[in-house]
mmCIF file of C-alpha atoms in Angstrom:
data_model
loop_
_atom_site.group_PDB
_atom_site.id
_atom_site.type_symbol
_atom_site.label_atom_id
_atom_site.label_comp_id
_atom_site.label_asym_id
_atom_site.label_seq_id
_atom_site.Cartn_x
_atom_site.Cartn_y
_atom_site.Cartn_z
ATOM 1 C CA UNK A 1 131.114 177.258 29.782
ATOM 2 C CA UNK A 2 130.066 180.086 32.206
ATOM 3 C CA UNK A 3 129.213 182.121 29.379
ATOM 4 C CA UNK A 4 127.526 179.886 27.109
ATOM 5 C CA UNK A 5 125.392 179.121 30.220
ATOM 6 C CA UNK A 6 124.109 182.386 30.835
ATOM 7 C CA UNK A 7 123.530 182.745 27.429
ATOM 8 C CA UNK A 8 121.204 179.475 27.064
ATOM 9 C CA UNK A 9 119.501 181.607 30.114
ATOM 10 C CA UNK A 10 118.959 184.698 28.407
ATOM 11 C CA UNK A 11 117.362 182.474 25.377
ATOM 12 C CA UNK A 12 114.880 180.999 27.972
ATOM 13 C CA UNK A 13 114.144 184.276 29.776
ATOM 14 C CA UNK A 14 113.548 185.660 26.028
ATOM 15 C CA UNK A 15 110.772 183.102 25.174
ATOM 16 C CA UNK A 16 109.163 183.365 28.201
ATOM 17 C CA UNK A 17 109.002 187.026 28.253
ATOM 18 C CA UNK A 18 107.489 186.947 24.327
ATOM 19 C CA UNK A 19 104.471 184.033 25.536
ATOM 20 C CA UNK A 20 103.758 186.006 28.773
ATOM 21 C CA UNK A 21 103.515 189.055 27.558
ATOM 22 C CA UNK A 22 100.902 187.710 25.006
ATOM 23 C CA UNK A 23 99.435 185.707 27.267
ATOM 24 C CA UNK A 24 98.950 189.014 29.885
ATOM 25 C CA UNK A 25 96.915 190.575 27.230
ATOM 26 C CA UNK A 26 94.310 187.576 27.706
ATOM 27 C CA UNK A 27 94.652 186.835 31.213
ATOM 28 C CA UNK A 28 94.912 188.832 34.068
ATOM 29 C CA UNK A 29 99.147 189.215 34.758
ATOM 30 C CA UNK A 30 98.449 188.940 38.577
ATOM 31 C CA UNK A 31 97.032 185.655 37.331
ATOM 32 C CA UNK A 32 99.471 184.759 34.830
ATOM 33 C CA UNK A 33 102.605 185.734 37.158
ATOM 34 C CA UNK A 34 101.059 183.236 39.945
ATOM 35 C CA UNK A 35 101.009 180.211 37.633
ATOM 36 C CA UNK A 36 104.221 180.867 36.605
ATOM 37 C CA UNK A 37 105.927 180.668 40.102
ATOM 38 C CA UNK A 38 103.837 177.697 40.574
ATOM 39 C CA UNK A 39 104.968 176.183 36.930
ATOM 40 C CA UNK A 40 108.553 177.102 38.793
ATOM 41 C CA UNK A 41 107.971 175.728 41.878
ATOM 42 C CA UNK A 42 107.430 172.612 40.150
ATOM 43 C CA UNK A 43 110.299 172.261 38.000
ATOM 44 C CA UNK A 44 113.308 173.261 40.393
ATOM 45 C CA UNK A 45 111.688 170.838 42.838
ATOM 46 C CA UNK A 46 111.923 168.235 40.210
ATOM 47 C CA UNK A 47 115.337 169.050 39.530
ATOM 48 C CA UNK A 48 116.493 169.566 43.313
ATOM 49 C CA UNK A 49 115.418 166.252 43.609
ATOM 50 C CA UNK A 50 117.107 164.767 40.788
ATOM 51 C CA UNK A 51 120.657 166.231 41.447
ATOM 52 C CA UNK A 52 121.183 166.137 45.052
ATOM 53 C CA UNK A 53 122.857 168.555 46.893
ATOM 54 C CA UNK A 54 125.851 168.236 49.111
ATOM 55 C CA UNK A 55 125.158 170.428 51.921
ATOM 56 C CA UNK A 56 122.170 172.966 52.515
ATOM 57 C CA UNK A 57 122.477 175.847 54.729
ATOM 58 C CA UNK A 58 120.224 178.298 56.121
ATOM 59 C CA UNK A 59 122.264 181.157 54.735
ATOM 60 C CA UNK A 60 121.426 179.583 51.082
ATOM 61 C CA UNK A 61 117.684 179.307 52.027
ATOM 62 C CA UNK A 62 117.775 182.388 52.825
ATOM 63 C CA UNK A 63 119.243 184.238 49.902
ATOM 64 C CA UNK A 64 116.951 181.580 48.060
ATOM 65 C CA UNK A 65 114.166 183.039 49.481
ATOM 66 C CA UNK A 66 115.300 186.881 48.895
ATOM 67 C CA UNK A 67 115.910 185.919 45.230
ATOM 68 C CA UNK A 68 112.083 184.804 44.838
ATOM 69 C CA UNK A 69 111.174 187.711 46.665
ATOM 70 C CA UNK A 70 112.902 189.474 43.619
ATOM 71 C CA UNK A 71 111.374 187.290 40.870
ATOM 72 C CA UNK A 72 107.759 187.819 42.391
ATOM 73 C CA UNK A 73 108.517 191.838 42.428
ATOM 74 C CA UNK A 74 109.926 191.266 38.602
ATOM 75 C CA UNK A 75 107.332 189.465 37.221
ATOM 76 C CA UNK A 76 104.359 190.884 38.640
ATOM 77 C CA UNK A 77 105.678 194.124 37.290
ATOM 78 C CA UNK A 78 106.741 193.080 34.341
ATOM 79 C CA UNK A 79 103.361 191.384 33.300
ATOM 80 C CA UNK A 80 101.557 194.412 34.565
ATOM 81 C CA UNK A 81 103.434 196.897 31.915
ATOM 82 C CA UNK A 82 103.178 194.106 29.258
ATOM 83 C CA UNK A 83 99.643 193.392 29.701
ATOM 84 C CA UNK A 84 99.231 197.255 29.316
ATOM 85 C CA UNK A 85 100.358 196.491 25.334
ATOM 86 C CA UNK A 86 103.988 198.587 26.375
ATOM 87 C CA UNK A 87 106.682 195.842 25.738
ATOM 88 C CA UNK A 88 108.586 198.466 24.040
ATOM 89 C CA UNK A 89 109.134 199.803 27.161
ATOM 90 C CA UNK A 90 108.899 197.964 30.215
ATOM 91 C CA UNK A 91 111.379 195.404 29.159
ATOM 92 C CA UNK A 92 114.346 197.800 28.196
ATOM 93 C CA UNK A 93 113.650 199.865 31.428
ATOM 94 C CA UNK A 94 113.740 196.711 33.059
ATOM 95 C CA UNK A 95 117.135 194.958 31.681
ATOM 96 C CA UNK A 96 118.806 197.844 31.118
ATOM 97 C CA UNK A 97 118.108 199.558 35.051
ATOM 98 C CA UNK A 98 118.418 195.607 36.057
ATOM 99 C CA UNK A 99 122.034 194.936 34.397
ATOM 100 C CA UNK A 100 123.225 198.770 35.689
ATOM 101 C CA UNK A 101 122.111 198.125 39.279
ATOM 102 C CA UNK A 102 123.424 194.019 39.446
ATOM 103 C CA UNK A 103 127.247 195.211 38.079
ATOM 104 C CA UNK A 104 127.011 197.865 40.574
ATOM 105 C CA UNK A 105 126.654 195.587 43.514
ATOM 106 C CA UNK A 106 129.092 193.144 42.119
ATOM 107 C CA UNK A 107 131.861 195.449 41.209
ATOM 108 C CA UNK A 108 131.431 197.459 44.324
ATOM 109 C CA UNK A 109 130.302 195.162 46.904
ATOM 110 C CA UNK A 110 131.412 191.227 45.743
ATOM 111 C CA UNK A 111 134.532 192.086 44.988
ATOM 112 C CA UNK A 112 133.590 191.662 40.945
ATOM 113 C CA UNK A 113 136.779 192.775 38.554
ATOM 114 C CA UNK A 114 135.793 192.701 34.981
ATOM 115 C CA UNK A 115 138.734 192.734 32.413
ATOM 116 C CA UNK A 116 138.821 196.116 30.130
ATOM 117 C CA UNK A 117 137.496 193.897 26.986
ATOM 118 C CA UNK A 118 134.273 192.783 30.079
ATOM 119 C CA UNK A 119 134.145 196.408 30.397
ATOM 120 C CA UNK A 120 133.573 197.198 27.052
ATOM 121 C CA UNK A 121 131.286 194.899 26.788
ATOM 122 C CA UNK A 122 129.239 196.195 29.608
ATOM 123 C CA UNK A 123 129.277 199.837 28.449
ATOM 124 C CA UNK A 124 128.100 197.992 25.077
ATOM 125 C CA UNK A 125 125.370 195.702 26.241
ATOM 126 C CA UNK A 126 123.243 198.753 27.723
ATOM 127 C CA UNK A 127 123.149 200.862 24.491
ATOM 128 C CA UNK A 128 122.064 197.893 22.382
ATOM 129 C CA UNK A 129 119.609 196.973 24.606
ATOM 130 C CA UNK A 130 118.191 199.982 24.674
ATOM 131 C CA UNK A 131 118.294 199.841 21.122
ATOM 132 C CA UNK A 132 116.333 196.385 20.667
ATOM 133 C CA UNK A 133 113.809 196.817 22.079
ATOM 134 C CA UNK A 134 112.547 200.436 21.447
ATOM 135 C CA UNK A 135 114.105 200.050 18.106
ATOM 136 C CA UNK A 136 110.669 198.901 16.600
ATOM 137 C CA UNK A 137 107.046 199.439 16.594
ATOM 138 C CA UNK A 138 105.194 198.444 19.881
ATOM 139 C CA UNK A 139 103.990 194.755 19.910
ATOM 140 C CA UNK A 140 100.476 195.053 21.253
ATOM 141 C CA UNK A 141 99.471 198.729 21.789
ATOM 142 C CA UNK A 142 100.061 202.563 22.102
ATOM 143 C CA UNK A 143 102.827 202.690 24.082
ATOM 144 C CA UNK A 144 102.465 206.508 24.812
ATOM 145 C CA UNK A 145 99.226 205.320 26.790
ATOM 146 C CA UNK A 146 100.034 205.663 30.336
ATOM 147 C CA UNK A 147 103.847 205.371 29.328
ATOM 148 C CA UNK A 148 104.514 206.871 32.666
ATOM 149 C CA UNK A 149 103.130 204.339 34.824
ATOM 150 C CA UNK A 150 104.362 201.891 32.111
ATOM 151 C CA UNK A 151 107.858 202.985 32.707
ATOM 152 C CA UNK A 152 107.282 202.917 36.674
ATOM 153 C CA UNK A 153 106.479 199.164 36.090
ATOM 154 C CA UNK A 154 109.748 198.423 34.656
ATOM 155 C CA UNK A 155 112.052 200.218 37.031
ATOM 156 C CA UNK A 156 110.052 198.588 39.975
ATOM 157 C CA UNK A 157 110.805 194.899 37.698
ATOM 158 C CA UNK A 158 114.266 195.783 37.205
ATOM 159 C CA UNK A 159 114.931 196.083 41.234
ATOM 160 C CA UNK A 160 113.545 192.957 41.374
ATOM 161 C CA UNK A 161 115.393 191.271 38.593
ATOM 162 C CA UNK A 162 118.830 193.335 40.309
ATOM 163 C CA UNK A 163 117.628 191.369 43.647
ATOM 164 C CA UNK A 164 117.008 188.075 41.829
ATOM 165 C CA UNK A 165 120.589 188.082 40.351
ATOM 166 C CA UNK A 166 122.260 189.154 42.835
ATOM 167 C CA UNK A 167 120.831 187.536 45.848
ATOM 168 C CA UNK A 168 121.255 183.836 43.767
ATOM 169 C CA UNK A 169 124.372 183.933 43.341
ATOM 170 C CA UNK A 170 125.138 184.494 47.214
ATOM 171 C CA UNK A 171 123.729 180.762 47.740
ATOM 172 C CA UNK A 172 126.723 178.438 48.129
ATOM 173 C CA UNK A 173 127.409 175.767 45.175
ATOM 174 C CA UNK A 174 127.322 172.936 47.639
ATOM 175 C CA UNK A 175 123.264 174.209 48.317
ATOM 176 C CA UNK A 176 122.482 172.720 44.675
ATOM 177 C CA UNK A 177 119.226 173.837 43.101
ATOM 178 C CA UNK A 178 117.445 174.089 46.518
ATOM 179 C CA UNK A 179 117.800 177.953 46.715
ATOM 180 C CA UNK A 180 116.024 178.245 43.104
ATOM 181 C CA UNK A 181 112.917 176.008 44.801
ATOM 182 C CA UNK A 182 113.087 178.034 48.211
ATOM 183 C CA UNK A 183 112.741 181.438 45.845
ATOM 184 C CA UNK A 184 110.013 180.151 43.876
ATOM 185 C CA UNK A 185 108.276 178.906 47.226
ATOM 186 C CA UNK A 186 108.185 182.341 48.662
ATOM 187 C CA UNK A 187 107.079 183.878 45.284
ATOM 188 C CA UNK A 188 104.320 181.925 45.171
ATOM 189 C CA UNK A 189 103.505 182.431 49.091
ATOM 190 C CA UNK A 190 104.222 186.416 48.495
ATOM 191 C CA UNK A 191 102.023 186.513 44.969
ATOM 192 C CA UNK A 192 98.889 185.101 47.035
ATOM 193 C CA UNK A 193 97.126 187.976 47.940
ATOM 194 C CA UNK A 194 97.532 190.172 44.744
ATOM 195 C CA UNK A 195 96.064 186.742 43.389
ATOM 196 C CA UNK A 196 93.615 186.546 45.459
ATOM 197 C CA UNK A 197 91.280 188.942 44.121
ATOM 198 C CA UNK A 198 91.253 187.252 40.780
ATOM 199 C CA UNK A 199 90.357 184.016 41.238
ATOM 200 C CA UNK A 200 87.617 183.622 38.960
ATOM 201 C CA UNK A 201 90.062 184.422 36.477
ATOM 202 C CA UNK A 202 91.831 180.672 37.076
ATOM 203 C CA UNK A 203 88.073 178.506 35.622
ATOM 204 C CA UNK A 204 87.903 180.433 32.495
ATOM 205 C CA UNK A 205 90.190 178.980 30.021
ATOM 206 C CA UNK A 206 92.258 175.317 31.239
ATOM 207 C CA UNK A 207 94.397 176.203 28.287
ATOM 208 C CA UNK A 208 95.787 179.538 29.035
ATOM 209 C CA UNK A 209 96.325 178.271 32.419
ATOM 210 C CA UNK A 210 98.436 175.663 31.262
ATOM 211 C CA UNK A 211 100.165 177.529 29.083
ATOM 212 C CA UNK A 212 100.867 180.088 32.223
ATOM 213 C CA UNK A 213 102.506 177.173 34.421
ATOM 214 C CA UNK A 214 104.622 176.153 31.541
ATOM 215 C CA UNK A 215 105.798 179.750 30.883
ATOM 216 C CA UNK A 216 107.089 179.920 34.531
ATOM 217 C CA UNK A 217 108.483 176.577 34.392
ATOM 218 C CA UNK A 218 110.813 178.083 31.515
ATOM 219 C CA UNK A 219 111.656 181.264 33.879
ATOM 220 C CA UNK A 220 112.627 178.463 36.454
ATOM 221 C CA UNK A 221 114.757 177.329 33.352
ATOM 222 C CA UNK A 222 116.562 179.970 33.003
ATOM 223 C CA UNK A 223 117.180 180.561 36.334
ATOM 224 C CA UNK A 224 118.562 177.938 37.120
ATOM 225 C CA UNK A 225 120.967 178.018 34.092
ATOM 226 C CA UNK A 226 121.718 181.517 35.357
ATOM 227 C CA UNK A 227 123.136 180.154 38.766
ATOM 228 C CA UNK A 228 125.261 177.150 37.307
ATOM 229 C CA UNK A 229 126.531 180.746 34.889
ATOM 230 C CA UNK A 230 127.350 182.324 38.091
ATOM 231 C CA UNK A 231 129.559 179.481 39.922
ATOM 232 C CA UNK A 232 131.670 179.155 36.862
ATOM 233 C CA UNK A 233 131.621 183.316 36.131
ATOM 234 C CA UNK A 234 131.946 186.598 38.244
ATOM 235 C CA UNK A 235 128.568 188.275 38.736
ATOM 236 C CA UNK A 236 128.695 190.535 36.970
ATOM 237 C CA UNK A 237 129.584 189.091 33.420
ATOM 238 C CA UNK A 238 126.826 186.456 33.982
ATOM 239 C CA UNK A 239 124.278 189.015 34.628
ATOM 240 C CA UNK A 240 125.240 191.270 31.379
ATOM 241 C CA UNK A 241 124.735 187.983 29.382
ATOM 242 C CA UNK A 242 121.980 186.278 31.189
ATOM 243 C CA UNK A 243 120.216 190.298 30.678
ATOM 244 C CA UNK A 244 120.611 189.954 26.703
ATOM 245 C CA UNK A 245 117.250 188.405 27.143
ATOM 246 C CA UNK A 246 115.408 190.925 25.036
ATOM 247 C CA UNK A 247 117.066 190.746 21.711
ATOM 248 C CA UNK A 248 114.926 187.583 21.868
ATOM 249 C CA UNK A 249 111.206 188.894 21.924
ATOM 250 C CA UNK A 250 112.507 191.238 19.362
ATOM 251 C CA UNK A 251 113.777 188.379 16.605
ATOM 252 C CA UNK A 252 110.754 186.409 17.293
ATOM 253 C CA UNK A 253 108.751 189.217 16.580
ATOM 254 C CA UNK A 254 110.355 189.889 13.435
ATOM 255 C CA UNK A 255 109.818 186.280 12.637
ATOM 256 C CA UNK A 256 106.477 185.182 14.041
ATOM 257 C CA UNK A 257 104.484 188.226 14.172
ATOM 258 C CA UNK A 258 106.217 189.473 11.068
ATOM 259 C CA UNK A 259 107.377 192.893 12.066
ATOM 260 C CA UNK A 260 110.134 194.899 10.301
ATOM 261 C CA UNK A 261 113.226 195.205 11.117
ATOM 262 C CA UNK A 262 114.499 198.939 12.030
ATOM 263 C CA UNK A 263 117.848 200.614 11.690
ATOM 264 C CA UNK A 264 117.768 201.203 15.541
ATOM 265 C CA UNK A 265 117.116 198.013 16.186
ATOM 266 C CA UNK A 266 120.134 196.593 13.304
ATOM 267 C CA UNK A 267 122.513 198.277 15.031
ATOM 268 C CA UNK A 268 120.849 196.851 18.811
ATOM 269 C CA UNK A 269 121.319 193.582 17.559
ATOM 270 C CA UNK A 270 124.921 194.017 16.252
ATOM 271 C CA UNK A 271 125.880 195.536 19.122
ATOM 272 C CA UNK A 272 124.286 193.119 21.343
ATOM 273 C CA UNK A 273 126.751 190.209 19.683
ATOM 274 C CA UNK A 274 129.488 192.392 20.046
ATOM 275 C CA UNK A 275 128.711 192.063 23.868
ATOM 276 C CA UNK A 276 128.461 188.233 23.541
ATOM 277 C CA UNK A 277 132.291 188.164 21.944
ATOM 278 C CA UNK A 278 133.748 190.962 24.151
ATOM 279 C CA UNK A 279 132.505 188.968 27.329
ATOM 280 C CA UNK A 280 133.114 186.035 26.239
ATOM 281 C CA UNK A 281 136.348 186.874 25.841
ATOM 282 C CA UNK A 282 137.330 188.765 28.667
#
């Protein structure tokens, strides 16, 4: 169930990267990434409320709040590269630096001990990430333009995503969801002033705006799926599979924006199910 869990989060983390990508490319991404946490906000409050916890510390508040802190970091940087028209390489620089530095602190610091199959899944998963998403043309632009900042962008997103993961899953199961609303409280509270200076971005199109809360509301999603992954699985399998997120943004853009295929990114998506069964098995 732990598996199938973080799975169903990597599917949500996958659509919203694809719609705010797109959606950075129209709207300013500090813009976009602030609706989101609020779209977040929103939704784990609404389902903190609805399944109550049984006890709430403020150790689990706390790594709540460091695990926002992470998810602001992650998503401002991600929609930054994005919105630049690089998604072919912020997002593997970003899962693939995120999964590497969240095993790392489970294996070495949590006490994490994958079987060998886990293992071999691991050393997989990294490769046919990698292999995704550069696999293929760039979605929205010349990704040699400024690739260097562009590739800053998603190791800065994938300390943050390391943080988010890894931080979470410190919260105690007793806390409930209350440590996913904490963390999206203090995104939104840390995203204000990079906001701030874009405000009259927020009147010009109701639509986008919307679309910008829902987006986040998925991320909140797949959070929280993430954590319920985590209390039923050792860190660092449900990171590997919650990280398969961009094999995701690549099939929909083979199917909605009608992109071909590549042999690179064949043998990324092959190798990405071979993760799925060698995880799921060990």
């Amino acid at each position: 169930m732990g598996a199938l869990l973080a799975l169903a989060s990597a599917v949500a983390y996958g659509f919203v990267d694809f719609a705010g990508g797109l959606l950075s490319r129209r709207v300013h991404f500090a813009v976009v990434t602030f609706l989101g946490q609020v779209g977040g906000l929103l939704l784990a409050l609404a389902a903190a409320l609805l399944l109550p916890a049984e006890a709430v510390g403020p150790a689990d508040l706390t790594w709540g709040a460091l695990s926002g802190a992470g998810s602001a970091t992650a998503m401002h940087f991600l929609n930054r590269g994005l919105s630049r028209g690089a998604m072919s390489v912020v997002i593997p620089v970003s899962a693939v630096t995120g999964v590497a530095l969240s095993v790392v602190c489970g294996v070495c610091f949590l006490g994490d001990r994958p079987t060998p199959l886990a293992w071999l899944g691991i050393c997989v998963t990294v490769p046919a990430l990698w292999l995704v998403s550069t696999g293929g043309t760039d979605r929205g632009g010349d990704a040699g333009t400024g690739s260097g900042s562009v590739a800053t962008d998603g190791l800065v997103a994938s300390l943050g995503v390391a943080v988010q993961y890894v931080a979470l899953a410190q919260a105690a199961p007793a806390s409930g969801l209350w440590p996913v609303a904490v963390g999206r409280l203090a995104a939104v509270l840390l995203l204000l002033p990079a906001t701030w200076r874009h405000t009259s971005e927020f009147g010009k199109s109701a639509r986008s705006s919307a679309w910008a809360v829902l987006i986040g509301a998925g991320a909140a999603l797949g959070l929280i799926l993430y954590l319920w992954a985590t209390r039923l699985q050792m860190l660092a399998i449900a990171v590997v599979l919650a990280s398969l997120y961009p094999a995701v943004p690549t099939v929909l853009g083979l199917t909605v924006l009608r992109e071909k295929v590549t042999r690179a990114q064949a043998v990324g998506l092959a190798g990405s199910a071979a993760a799925v069964v060698l995880l799921s098995l060990g």
